[in-house]
CSV table of C-alpha atoms in Angstrom, one decimal:
chain,number,residue,atom,x,y,z
Z,200,GLN,CA,131.3,125.2,19.9
Z,201,VAL,CA,134.1,124.6,22.1
Z,202,GLN,CA,135.5,126.6,25.1
Z,203,LEU,CA,139.3,126.7,25.7
Z,204,VAL,CA,141.0,127.6,29.1
Z,205,GLU,CA,144.6,128.0,29.3
Z,206,THR,CA,146.6,127.5,32.3
Z,207,GLY,CA,150.3,126.9,33.5
Z,208,GLY,CA,152.0,130.2,32.5
Z,209,GLY,CA,154.2,132.1,34.7
Z,210,LEU,CA,157.6,133.3,35.3
Z,211,GLY,CA,160.6,131.3,34.1
Z,212,GLN,CA,164.2,131.5,33.8
Z,213,ALA,CA,166.3,131.3,30.7
Z,214,GLY,CA,167.2,127.8,30.0
Z,215,GLY,CA,164.4,126.7,32.4
Z,216,SER,CA,161.2,124.8,31.5
Z,217,LEU,CA,157.4,125.6,31.7
Z,218,ARG,CA,154.3,123.4,30.9
Z,219,LEU,CA,151.3,124.8,29.5
Z,220,SER,CA,147.9,123.2,29.5
Z,221,CYS,CA,144.5,124.0,27.6
Z,222,ALA,CA,141.3,122.5,28.8
Z,223,ALA,CA,138.6,122.2,26.3
Z,224,SER,CA,134.9,121.8,27.0
Z,225,GLY,CA,131.9,121.6,24.5
Z,226,ARG,CA,132.2,119.7,21.3
Z,227,THR,CA,133.9,116.6,20.8
Z,228,PHE,CA,137.8,117.7,21.2
Z,229,SER,CA,139.1,115.0,19.0
Z,230,ARG,CA,137.3,116.3,16.1
Z,231,TYR,CA,139.6,119.6,16.2
Z,232,THR,CA,143.1,120.5,14.9
Z,233,MET,CA,144.8,122.2,18.0
Z,234,GLY,CA,147.3,125.2,17.9
Z,235,TRP,CA,149.4,127.1,20.2
Z,236,PHE,CA,149.9,130.8,19.1
Z,237,ARG,CA,151.5,133.7,21.2
Z,238,GLN,CA,151.6,137.5,21.1
Z,239,ALA,CA,154.2,139.7,22.8
Z,240,PRO,CA,153.4,143.3,23.6
Z,241,GLY,CA,153.2,145.4,20.3
Z,242,LYS,CA,153.7,142.4,18.1
Z,243,GLU,CA,151.5,140.5,16.0
Z,244,ARG,CA,150.1,137.2,17.1
Z,245,GLU,CA,152.2,134.5,15.7
Z,246,PHE,CA,152.3,130.8,15.3
Z,247,VAL,CA,153.9,128.4,17.7
Z,248,ALA,CA,152.8,124.7,17.1
Z,249,THR,CA,149.9,122.9,15.9
Z,250,ILE,CA,148.7,119.2,16.2
Z,251,SER,CA,146.2,117.0,14.0
Z,252,PRO,CA,142.9,115.6,15.8
Z,253,MET,CA,144.6,112.2,16.5
Z,254,GLY,CA,148.0,113.7,17.5
Z,255,ASP,CA,149.9,112.1,14.6
Z,256,THR,CA,150.9,115.1,12.8
Z,257,THR,CA,152.7,118.2,14.4
Z,258,ARG,CA,154.2,121.1,13.1
Z,259,TYR,CA,156.3,124.0,14.8
Z,260,ALA,CA,157.6,127.4,14.2
Z,261,ASP,CA,161.2,127.5,13.5
Z,262,SER,CA,161.9,129.8,16.5
Z,263,VAL,CA,160.7,127.0,18.7
Z,264,LYS,CA,161.7,123.8,17.0
Z,265,GLY,CA,163.6,121.6,19.2
Z,266,ARG,CA,162.7,123.3,22.3
Z,267,PHE,CA,159.0,123.2,22.6
Z,268,THR,CA,156.5,120.0,22.2
Z,269,ILE,CA,152.9,120.1,21.5
Z,270,SER,CA,150.8,117.0,22.6
Z,271,ARG,CA,147.3,116.3,23.3
Z,272,ASP,CA,145.3,113.9,25.5
Z,273,ASN,CA,142.0,113.4,23.7
Z,274,ALA,CA,140.8,111.4,26.7
Z,275,LYS,CA,141.1,114.3,29.2
Z,276,ASN,CA,140.2,117.0,26.6
Z,277,THR,CA,143.7,118.8,27.1
Z,278,LEU,CA,146.2,120.1,25.0
Z,279,TYR,CA,149.7,120.7,26.1
Z,280,LEU,CA,152.9,122.7,25.3
Z,281,GLN,CA,155.9,121.6,26.9
Z,282,MET,CA,158.6,124.4,26.7
Z,283,ASN,CA,162.2,123.8,27.5
Z,284,ASN,CA,165.4,125.8,27.2
Z,285,LEU,CA,163.3,128.7,27.8
Z,286,LYS,CA,164.7,132.2,26.1
Z,287,PRO,CA,163.6,135.8,27.0
Z,288,GLU,CA,162.1,136.2,23.4
Z,289,ASP,CA,159.7,133.5,24.3
Z,290,THR,CA,158.1,136.1,26.7
Z,291,ALA,CA,154.4,136.4,25.5
Z,292,VAL,CA,150.9,135.8,26.1
Z,293,TYR,CA,150.1,132.0,25.0
Z,294,LEU,CA,146.9,131.3,23.5
Z,295,CYS,CA,145.5,128.0,22.5
Z,296,ALA,CA,143.2,127.7,19.4
Z,297,ALA,CA,140.9,125.1,17.8
Z,298,ARG,CA,140.2,124.6,14.0
Z,299,ASP,CA,137.4,122.3,12.8
Z,300,ARG,CA,137.8,119.9,9.7
Z,301,TYR,CA,135.9,122.3,7.4
Z,302,SER,CA,138.3,125.3,8.0
Z,303,THR,CA,140.8,126.0,5.2
Z,304,GLY,CA,143.8,127.9,4.9
Z,305,PRO,CA,147.5,127.6,6.3
Z,306,TYR,CA,148.3,125.7,9.3
Z,307,ASP,CA,150.2,128.8,10.7
Z,308,SER,CA,147.7,131.5,10.1
Z,309,THR,CA,145.2,132.7,12.8
Z,310,GLY,CA,142.5,132.8,10.4
Z,311,PRO,CA,141.3,129.2,10.2
Z,312,TYR,CA,141.3,129.0,13.9
Z,313,GLY,CA,137.6,129.7,14.9
Z,314,TYR,CA,138.1,129.1,18.7
Z,315,TRP,CA,140.5,130.7,21.3
Z,316,GLY,CA,141.3,130.8,25.0
Z,317,GLN,CA,141.9,133.7,26.9
Z,318,GLY,CA,145.7,133.3,27.0
Z,319,THR,CA,148.3,132.8,29.7
Z,320,GLN,CA,151.3,135.0,30.3
Z,321,VAL,CA,154.7,133.6,30.2
Z,322,THR,CA,157.7,135.6,31.2
Z,323,VAL,CA,161.2,134.5,31.0
Z,324,SER,CA,163.8,136.2,32.7
Z,325,SER,CA,167.5,136.2,31.6
């Protein structure tokens, strides 16, 4: 198993930046595809970004493409999400998630991700 803990959330201003981190412990971090999801009050959990185990492939939701960057440091067992040009609609709880190589299903679906952090709140003021 892998345990995930997010940090770095908080209050940001529209047009500003925040950087989220997700520290992993347990099984070998570099074996997992990692993802960021977010959930706003009263809304479904939605995909934000994903990154392959070695970091060579990334994918983004259209709503964050060009503004957010997902990255990872396997030596530090840490996943990152750099969020630039923040918008009020980015306000949500952000969760990191891990899926192992045996998981199947769309990269932007929550189902294939077997491990989740507790989430960190991001609030963007206008």
